[in-house]
Amino acid sequence: MATRLPHASNLFLGCAGWSLPRAQWSSFPDEGTHLQRYSARFTAVEINSSFYRPHRPATYAKWADSVAPAFRFSVKVPKQITHERRLLDCEGLVDEFLGQCSQLGEKLGCLLIQLPPSLAFDNAQAEAFFRALRDRYPGDAVLEPRHPSWLAPHAMAMLQAERIGRVAADPSPLPGGDQPAGWPGIRYYRLHGSPKIYYTPYDDVRLKQIAQALQAAPDTPTWCIFDNTASGAATPDALRLMELLRDSNAYRRPVRP
C-alpha cells in the first residue's frame, strides 16, 4: 500500500466525509474505524454533517483522538446560521457550534461557511457576522458565497480584513469563483464534480491541472477537498491526485516556522 503525502506540508488533502467505497478498500488499512483507516492515507477531511445537525462535543473529541497529530478537520458551519438565520443575530448559535467543534482542539483546521445562492452581500450584515465570529474564533475560515454580489470590491476587502479566504469551487456559479480569493493566507479548493455536480469523476488531465494549482503557493496552507461523493468518485480522485503530487515531489520540503 502506498503511503500518503508527507505530513511536513501545507497541503490538506481529502474528501467530504470519510466513507470508504468498497472498491477502494485495498488502498486503506484493514483494521480500525472508517475514520482511522481513512486518516492513514489522507491528511484532512471535511465534516459536512455538521451543516445538517449538531454533534456532541464528546463526538468531536473522539474523532480527534482517532487520528494522527498532524491530521486536520474542516467543519461546515450549520445551516441554521447560514441558511435559516442568514448570518443575522446568530451569536448564540455560533457559540453553541464552536463549543462543539472546538473539542477537536488543534486538529480543527478550518471552518467552512457556505452561503445559499439567494444570500446577497450586505455590508453591515456581513461585517457584524464576521466580527462576531472573529471575536470567538481566531483560526482559519473560508467562505463559499454563491451570489454574484459577493464579488464586489468592498466584499473582497471585508474578507481580507477579517482574514476569511474565499473558496475556489468547481463548478462555481460565480465568474472567477473557481479560483481562491479573499484573504490570501489560506487557499481552499472544493471539487464538487463537473459537469454533473456531486457525481462526475475527474480525469487525469483535470487532476494534473489541479495538482499544478496546488503547487502554486507551497508556503500557504492549502486545502483540496473532493465533494463528488454521490457516486463514490471522491476517494479514487483524491488518491490519484495524491499520487500525482507525490510524483512531483512538490511537498517534500519542511514547512517554514
PDB file of N, CA and C in Angstrom, residues 35-113:
ATOM      1  N   LEU A  35     -12.827   6.171   9.996  1.00  0.00           N
ATOM      2  CA  LEU A  35     -12.014   7.378  10.122  1.00  0.00           C
ATOM      3  C   LEU A  35     -10.545   7.036  10.312  1.00  0.00           C
ATOM      4  N   GLN A  36     -10.249   6.049  11.131  1.00  0.00           N
ATOM      5  CA  GLN A  36      -8.849   5.660  11.333  1.00  0.00           C
ATOM      6  C   GLN A  36      -8.234   5.138  10.047  1.00  0.00           C
ATOM      7  N   ARG A  37      -8.975   4.337   9.308  1.00  0.00           N
ATOM      8  CA  ARG A  37      -8.462   3.817   8.040  1.00  0.00           C
ATOM      9  C   ARG A  37      -8.283   4.953   7.035  1.00  0.00           C
ATOM     10  N   TYR A  38      -9.289   5.831   6.951  1.00  0.00           N
ATOM     11  CA  TYR A  38      -9.224   6.978   6.045  1.00  0.00           C
ATOM     12  C   TYR A  38      -8.002   7.846   6.359  1.00  0.00           C
ATOM     13  N   SER A  39      -7.796   8.151   7.622  1.00  0.00           N
ATOM     14  CA  SER A  39      -6.723   9.064   8.012  1.00  0.00           C
ATOM     15  C   SER A  39      -5.332   8.454   7.874  1.00  0.00           C
ATOM     16  N   ALA A  40      -5.265   7.162   7.639  1.00  0.00           N
ATOM     17  CA  ALA A  40      -3.970   6.548   7.357  1.00  0.00           C
ATOM     18  C   ALA A  40      -3.430   6.937   5.989  1.00  0.00           C
ATOM     19  N   ARG A  41      -4.300   7.431   5.115  1.00  0.00           N
ATOM     20  CA  ARG A  41      -3.886   7.822   3.772  1.00  0.00           C
ATOM     21  C   ARG A  41      -3.983   9.322   3.533  1.00  0.00           C
ATOM     22  N   PHE A  42      -5.043   9.943   4.035  1.00  0.00           N
ATOM     23  CA  PHE A  42      -5.272  11.352   3.754  1.00  0.00           C
ATOM     24  C   PHE A  42      -4.880  12.214   4.947  1.00  0.00           C
ATOM     25  N   THR A  43      -4.675  13.493   4.679  1.00  0.00           N
ATOM     26  CA  THR A  43      -4.227  14.410   5.727  1.00  0.00           C
ATOM     27  C   THR A  43      -5.352  15.276   6.270  1.00  0.00           C
ATOM     28  N   ALA A  44      -6.538  15.207   5.687  1.00  0.00           N
ATOM     29  CA  ALA A  44      -7.636  16.075   6.124  1.00  0.00           C
ATOM     30  C   ALA A  44      -8.965  15.481   5.700  1.00  0.00           C
ATOM     31  N   VAL A  45     -10.024  16.009   6.321  1.00  0.00           N
ATOM     32  CA  VAL A  45     -11.385  15.641   5.942  1.00  0.00           C
ATOM     33  C   VAL A  45     -12.277  16.850   6.181  1.00  0.00           C
ATOM     34  N   GLU A  46     -13.327  16.947   5.389  1.00  0.00           N
ATOM     35  CA  GLU A  46     -14.325  17.993   5.579  1.00  0.00           C
ATOM     36  C   GLU A  46     -15.570  17.354   6.189  1.00  0.00           C
ATOM     37  N   ILE A  47     -15.980  17.847   7.358  1.00  0.00           N
ATOM     38  CA  ILE A  47     -17.187  17.354   8.014  1.00  0.00           C
ATOM     39  C   ILE A  47     -18.373  18.147   7.487  1.00  0.00           C
ATOM     40  N   ASN A  48     -19.221  17.521   6.694  1.00  0.00           N
ATOM     41  CA  ASN A  48     -20.416  18.162   6.156  1.00  0.00           C
ATOM     42  C   ASN A  48     -21.644  17.914   7.014  1.00  0.00           C
ATOM     43  N   SER A  49     -21.638  16.849   7.796  1.00  0.00           N
ATOM     44  CA  SER A  49     -22.821  16.508   8.583  1.00  0.00           C
ATOM     45  C   SER A  49     -23.156  17.586   9.608  1.00  0.00           C
ATOM     46  N   SER A  50     -22.147  18.374  10.010  1.00  0.00           N
ATOM     47  CA  SER A  50     -22.386  19.459  10.967  1.00  0.00           C
ATOM     48  C   SER A  50     -23.286  20.539  10.388  1.00  0.00           C
ATOM     49  N   PHE A  51     -23.397  20.595   9.069  1.00  0.00           N
ATOM     50  CA  PHE A  51     -24.300  21.543   8.413  1.00  0.00           C
ATOM     51  C   PHE A  51     -25.756  21.196   8.712  1.00  0.00           C
ATOM     52  N   TYR A  52     -26.047  19.905   8.825  1.00  0.00           N
ATOM     53  CA  TYR A  52     -27.431  19.429   8.962  1.00  0.00           C
ATOM     54  C   TYR A  52     -27.855  19.204  10.410  1.00  0.00           C
ATOM     55  N   ARG A  53     -26.920  18.834  11.258  1.00  0.00           N
ATOM     56  CA  ARG A  53     -27.278  18.507  12.641  1.00  0.00           C
ATOM     57  C   ARG A  53     -26.063  18.721  13.544  1.00  0.00           C
ATOM     58  N   PRO A  54     -26.304  19.037  14.805  1.00  0.00           N
ATOM     59  CA  PRO A  54     -25.177  19.215  15.731  1.00  0.00           C
ATOM     60  C   PRO A  54     -24.584  17.866  16.130  1.00  0.00           C
ATOM     61  N   HIS A  55     -23.320  17.903  16.497  1.00  0.00           N
ATOM     62  CA  HIS A  55     -22.650  16.739  17.071  1.00  0.00           C
ATOM     63  C   HIS A  55     -22.227  17.074  18.499  1.00  0.00           C
ATOM     64  N   ARG A  56     -22.293  16.110  19.361  1.00  0.00           N
ATOM     65  CA  ARG A  56     -21.915  16.329  20.748  1.00  0.00           C
ATOM     66  C   ARG A  56     -20.426  16.663  20.849  1.00  0.00           C
ATOM     67  N   PRO A  57     -20.041  17.499  21.796  1.00  0.00           N
ATOM     68  CA  PRO A  57     -18.612  17.768  21.988  1.00  0.00           C
ATOM     69  C   PRO A  57     -17.796  16.483  22.153  1.00  0.00           C
ATOM     70  N   ALA A  58     -18.358  15.498  22.844  1.00  0.00           N
ATOM     71  CA  ALA A  58     -17.639  14.241  23.044  1.00  0.00           C
ATOM     72  C   ALA A  58     -17.386  13.523  21.724  1.00  0.00           C
ATOM     73  N   THR A  59     -18.292  13.704  20.763  1.00  0.00           N
ATOM     74  CA  THR A  59     -18.097  13.080  19.449  1.00  0.00           C
ATOM     75  C   THR A  59     -16.913  13.709  18.737  1.00  0.00           C
ATOM     76  N   TYR A  60     -16.838  15.034  18.759  1.00  0.00           N
ATOM     77  CA  TYR A  60     -15.685  15.701  18.147  1.00  0.00           C
ATOM     78  C   TYR A  60     -14.389  15.277  18.840  1.00  0.00           C
ATOM     79  N   ALA A  61     -14.417  15.181  20.155  1.00  0.00           N
ATOM     80  CA  ALA A  61     -13.218  14.772  20.887  1.00  0.00           C
ATOM     81  C   ALA A  61     -12.801  13.357  20.503  1.00  0.00           C
ATOM     82  N   LYS A  62     -13.777  12.484  20.322  1.00  0.00           N
ATOM     83  CA  LYS A  62     -13.474  11.107  19.913  1.00  0.00           C
ATOM     84  C   LYS A  62     -12.855  11.078  18.532  1.00  0.00           C
ATOM     85  N   TRP A  63     -13.387  11.885  17.613  1.00  0.00           N
ATOM     86  CA  TRP A  63     -12.810  11.946  16.275  1.00  0.00           C
ATOM     87  C   TRP A  63     -11.368  12.447  16.335  1.00  0.00           C
ATOM     88  N   ALA A  64     -11.125  13.460  17.138  1.00  0.00           N
ATOM     89  CA  ALA A  64      -9.766  13.993  17.253  1.00  0.00           C
ATOM     90  C   ALA A  64      -8.806  12.939  17.780  1.00  0.00           C
ATOM     91  N   ASP A  65      -9.263  12.142  18.723  1.00  0.00           N
ATOM     92  CA  ASP A  65      -8.402  11.106  19.299  1.00  0.00           C
ATOM     93  C   ASP A  65      -8.141   9.955  18.338  1.00  0.00           C
ATOM     94  N   SER A  66      -8.934   9.874  17.256  1.00  0.00           N
ATOM     95  CA  SER A  66      -8.832   8.751  16.322  1.00  0.00           C
ATOM     96  C   SER A  66      -7.762   8.952  15.258  1.00  0.00           C
ATOM     97  N   VAL A  67      -7.207  10.157  15.153  1.00  0.00           N
ATOM     98  CA  VAL A  67      -6.318  10.476  14.034  1.00  0.00           C
ATOM     99  C   VAL A  67      -4.961  10.933  14.547  1.00  0.00           C
ATOM    100  N   ALA A  68      -4.000  10.964  13.639  1.00  0.00           N
ATOM    101  CA  ALA A  68      -2.638  11.362  13.971  1.00  0.00           C
ATOM    102  C   ALA A  68      -2.568  12.853  14.305  1.00  0.00           C
ATOM    103  N   PRO A  69      -1.518  13.297  14.999  1.00  0.00           N
ATOM    104  CA  PRO A  69      -1.427  14.695  15.426  1.00  0.00           C
ATOM    105  C   PRO A  69      -1.500  15.714  14.296  1.00  0.00           C
ATOM    106  N   ALA A  70      -0.991  15.394  13.118  1.00  0.00           N
ATOM    107  CA  ALA A  70      -0.959  16.368  12.023  1.00  0.00           C
ATOM    108  C   ALA A  70      -2.225  16.369  11.174  1.00  0.00           C
ATOM    109  N   PHE A  71      -3.132  15.439  11.420  1.00  0.00           N
ATOM    110  CA  PHE A  71      -4.376  15.388  10.650  1.00  0.00           C
ATOM    111  C   PHE A  71      -5.260  16.575  11.030  1.00  0.00           C
ATOM    112  N   ARG A  72      -6.002  17.108  10.042  1.00  0.00           N
ATOM    113  CA  ARG A  72      -6.844  18.266  10.294  1.00  0.00           C
ATOM    114  C   ARG A  72      -8.267  18.052   9.779  1.00  0.00           C
ATOM    115  N   PHE A  73      -9.222  18.646  10.507  1.00  0.00           N
ATOM    116  CA  PHE A  73     -10.636  18.624  10.149  1.00  0.00           C
ATOM    117  C   PHE A  73     -11.073  20.016   9.698  1.00  0.00           C
ATOM    118  N   SER A  74     -11.825  20.069   8.615  1.00  0.00           N
ATOM    119  CA  SER A  74     -12.587  21.256   8.258  1.00  0.00           C
ATOM    120  C   SER A  74     -14.035  20.973   8.634  1.00  0.00           C
ATOM    121  N   VAL A  75     -14.692  21.949   9.251  1.00  0.00           N
ATOM    122  CA  VAL A  75     -16.045  21.723   9.752  1.00  0.00           C
ATOM    123  C   VAL A  75     -16.980  22.747   9.117  1.00  0.00           C
ATOM    124  N   LYS A  76     -18.059  22.251   8.512  1.00  0.00           N
ATOM    125  CA  LYS A  76     -19.012  23.127   7.851  1.00  0.00           C
ATOM    126  C   LYS A  76     -19.955  23.760   8.872  1.00  0.00           C
ATOM    127  N   VAL A  77     -20.108  25.056   8.775  1.00  0.00           N
ATOM    128  CA  VAL A  77     -20.957  25.813   9.687  1.00  0.00           C
ATOM    129  C   VAL A  77     -22.419  25.422   9.475  1.00  0.00           C
ATOM    130  N   PRO A  78     -23.197  25.293  10.553  1.00  0.00           N
ATOM    131  CA  PRO A  78     -24.587  24.809  10.436  1.00  0.00           C
ATOM    132  C   PRO A  78     -25.471  25.693   9.567  1.00  0.00           C
ATOM    133  N   LYS A  79     -26.427  25.050   8.914  1.00  0.00           N
ATOM    134  CA  LYS A  79     -27.363  25.767   8.053  1.00  0.00           C
ATOM    135  C   LYS A  79     -28.271  26.692   8.850  1.00  0.00           C
ATOM    136  N   GLN A  80     -28.451  26.422  10.142  1.00  0.00           N
ATOM    137  CA  GLN A  80     -29.218  27.353  10.970  1.00  0.00           C
ATOM    138  C   GLN A  80     -28.619  28.750  10.926  1.00  0.00           C
ATOM    139  N   ILE A  81     -27.290  28.808  10.843  1.00  0.00           N
ATOM    140  CA  ILE A  81     -26.585  30.087  10.817  1.00  0.00           C
ATOM    141  C   ILE A  81     -26.598  30.687   9.425  1.00  0.00           C
ATOM    142  N   THR A  82     -26.277  29.873   8.421  1.00  0.00           N
ATOM    143  CA  THR A  82     -26.062  30.401   7.067  1.00  0.00           C
ATOM    144  C   THR A  82     -27.331  30.492   6.238  1.00  0.00           C
ATOM    145  N   HIS A  83     -28.227  29.523   6.383  1.00  0.00           N
ATOM    146  CA  HIS A  83     -29.392  29.439   5.514  1.00  0.00           C
ATOM    147  C   HIS A  83     -30.704  29.851   6.199  1.00  0.00           C
ATOM    148  N   GLU A  84     -30.820  29.591   7.472  1.00  0.00           N
ATOM    149  CA  GLU A  84     -32.052  29.931   8.182  1.00  0.00           C
ATOM    150  C   GLU A  84     -31.972  31.330   8.788  1.00  0.00           C
ATOM    151  N   ARG A  85     -30.942  31.591   9.581  1.00  0.00           N
ATOM    152  CA  ARG A  85     -30.750  32.945  10.121  1.00  0.00           C
ATOM    153  C   ARG A  85     -30.100  33.873   9.097  1.00  0.00           C
ATOM    154  N   ARG A  86     -29.465  33.309   8.089  1.00  0.00           N
ATOM    155  CA  ARG A  86     -28.835  34.082   7.014  1.00  0.00           C
ATOM    156  C   ARG A  86     -27.846  35.115   7.576  1.00  0.00           C
ATOM    157  N   LEU A  87     -27.049  34.627   8.560  1.00  0.00           N
ATOM    158  CA  LEU A  87     -25.974  35.381   9.207  1.00  0.00           C
ATOM    159  C   LEU A  87     -26.479  36.435  10.193  1.00  0.00           C
ATOM    160  N   LEU A  88     -27.774  36.557  10.398  1.00  0.00           N
ATOM    161  CA  LEU A  88     -28.341  37.607  11.237  1.00  0.00           C
ATOM    162  C   LEU A  88     -28.608  37.110  12.663  1.00  0.00           C
ATOM    163  N   ASP A  89     -28.149  37.882  13.652  1.00  0.00           N
ATOM    164  CA  ASP A  89     -28.495  37.626  15.053  1.00  0.00           C
ATOM    165  C   ASP A  89     -28.292  36.170  15.441  1.00  0.00           C
ATOM    166  N   CYS A  90     -27.116  35.652  15.133  1.00  0.00           N
ATOM    167  CA  CYS A  90     -26.868  34.223  15.383  1.00  0.00           C
ATOM    168  C   CYS A  90     -25.669  33.997  16.303  1.00  0.00           C
ATOM    169  N   GLU A  91     -25.344  34.982  17.133  1.00  0.00           N
ATOM    170  CA  GLU A  91     -24.194  34.834  18.020  1.00  0.00           C
ATOM    171  C   GLU A  91     -24.346  33.623  18.944  1.00  0.00           C
ATOM    172  N   GLY A  92     -25.556  33.408  19.442  1.00  0.00           N
ATOM    173  CA  GLY A  92     -25.768  32.259  20.309  1.00  0.00           C
ATOM    174  C   GLY A  92     -25.553  30.942  19.598  1.00  0.00           C
ATOM    175  N   LEU A  93     -25.990  30.864  18.345  1.00  0.00           N
ATOM    176  CA  LEU A  93     -25.775  29.649  17.559  1.00  0.00           C
ATOM    177  C   LEU A  93     -24.293  29.447  17.258  1.00  0.00           C
ATOM    178  N   VAL A  94     -23.589  30.534  17.004  1.00  0.00           N
ATOM    179  CA  VAL A  94     -22.149  30.437  16.774  1.00  0.00           C
ATOM    180  C   VAL A  94     -21.449  29.929  18.030  1.00  0.00           C
ATOM    181  N   ASP A  95     -21.830  30.461  19.193  1.00  0.00           N
ATOM    182  CA  ASP A  95     -21.248  29.989  20.444  1.00  0.00           C
ATOM    183  C   ASP A  95     -21.486  28.495  20.635  1.00  0.00           C
ATOM    184  N   GLU A  96     -22.708  28.062  20.347  1.00  0.00           N
ATOM    185  CA  GLU A  96     -23.049  26.647  20.505  1.00  0.00           C
ATOM    186  C   GLU A  96     -22.226  25.774  19.568  1.00  0.00           C
ATOM    187  N   PHE A  97     -22.135  26.191  18.318  1.00  0.00           N
ATOM    188  CA  PHE A  97     -21.368  25.426  17.330  1.00  0.00           C
ATOM    189  C   PHE A  97     -19.896  25.354  17.703  1.00  0.00           C
ATOM    190  N   LEU A  98     -19.309  26.490  18.066  1.00  0.00           N
ATOM    191  CA  LEU A  98     -17.893  26.488  18.423  1.00  0.00           C
ATOM    192  C   LEU A  98     -17.638  25.691  19.696  1.00  0.00           C
ATOM    193  N   GLY A  99     -18.583  25.707  20.605  1.00  0.00           N
ATOM    194  CA  GLY A  99     -18.432  24.899  21.806  1.00  0.00           C
ATOM    195  C   GLY A  99     -18.380  23.411  21.510  1.00  0.00           C
ATOM    196  N   GLN A 100     -19.015  23.013  20.411  1.00  0.00           N
ATOM    197  CA  GLN A 100     -18.971  21.609  19.999  1.00  0.00           C
ATOM    198  C   GLN A 100     -17.674  21.284  19.251  1.00  0.00           C
ATOM    199  N   CYS A 101     -17.446  21.979  18.136  1.00  0.00           N
ATOM    200  CA  CYS A 101     -16.327  21.590  17.272  1.00  0.00           C
ATOM    201  C   CYS A 101     -14.972  21.971  17.850  1.00  0.00           C
ATOM    202  N   SER A 102     -14.935  22.869  18.835  1.00  0.00           N
ATOM    203  CA  SER A 102     -13.645  23.216  19.438  1.00  0.00           C
ATOM    204  C   SER A 102     -13.027  22.043  20.179  1.00  0.00           C
ATOM    205  N   GLN A 103     -13.830  21.002  20.432  1.00  0.00           N
ATOM    206  CA  GLN A 103     -13.291  19.807  21.068  1.00  0.00           C
ATOM    207  C   GLN A 103     -12.335  19.041  20.154  1.00  0.00           C
ATOM    208  N   LEU A 104     -12.256  19.453  18.901  1.00  0.00           N
ATOM    209  CA  LEU A 104     -11.218  18.898  18.028  1.00  0.00           C
ATOM    210  C   LEU A 104      -9.836  19.409  18.414  1.00  0.00           C
ATOM    211  N   GLY A 105      -9.791  20.472  19.202  1.00  0.00           N
ATOM    212  CA  GLY A 105      -8.505  21.018  19.628  1.00  0.00           C
ATOM    213  C   GLY A 105      -7.706  21.546  18.457  1.00  0.00           C
ATOM    214  N   GLU A 106      -6.399  21.281  18.478  1.00  0.00           N
ATOM    215  CA  GLU A 106      -5.526  21.767  17.403  1.00  0.00           C
ATOM    216  C   GLU A 106      -5.809  21.085  16.075  1.00  0.00           C
ATOM    217  N   LYS A 107      -6.619  20.031  16.082  1.00  0.00           N
ATOM    218  CA  LYS A 107      -6.953  19.349  14.837  1.00  0.00           C
ATOM    219  C   LYS A 107      -8.129  20.006  14.104  1.00  0.00           C
ATOM    220  N   LEU A 108      -8.712  21.037  14.706  1.00  0.00           N
ATOM    221  CA  LEU A 108      -9.677  21.867  13.990  1.00  0.00           C
ATOM    222  C   LEU A 108      -8.889  22.786  13.075  1.00  0.00           C
ATOM    223  N   GLY A 109      -8.890  22.454  11.790  1.00  0.00           N
ATOM    224  CA  GLY A 109      -8.043  23.176  10.852  1.00  0.00           C
ATOM    225  C   GLY A 109      -8.709  24.339  10.169  1.00  0.00           C
ATOM    226  N   CYS A 110     -10.044  24.288  10.007  1.00  0.00           N
ATOM    227  CA  CYS A 110     -10.712  25.322   9.214  1.00  0.00           C
ATOM    228  C   CYS A 110     -12.207  25.240   9.436  1.00  0.00           C
ATOM    229  N   LEU A 111     -12.874  26.396   9.353  1.00  0.00           N
ATOM    230  CA  LEU A 111     -14.329  26.447   9.288  1.00  0.00           C
ATOM    231  C   LEU A 111     -14.742  26.768   7.861  1.00  0.00           C
ATOM    232  N   LEU A 112     -15.740  26.062   7.367  1.00  0.00           N
ATOM    233  CA  LEU A 112     -16.283  26.287   6.030  1.00  0.00           C
ATOM    234  C   LEU A 112     -17.657  26.920   6.165  1.00  0.00           C
ATOM    235  N   ILE A 113     -17.823  28.105   5.568  1.00  0.00           N
ATOM    236  CA  ILE A 113     -19.085  28.837   5.622  1.00  0.00           C
ATOM    237  C   ILE A 113     -19.646  28.890   4.205  1.00  0.00           C
TER     238      ILE A 113
END
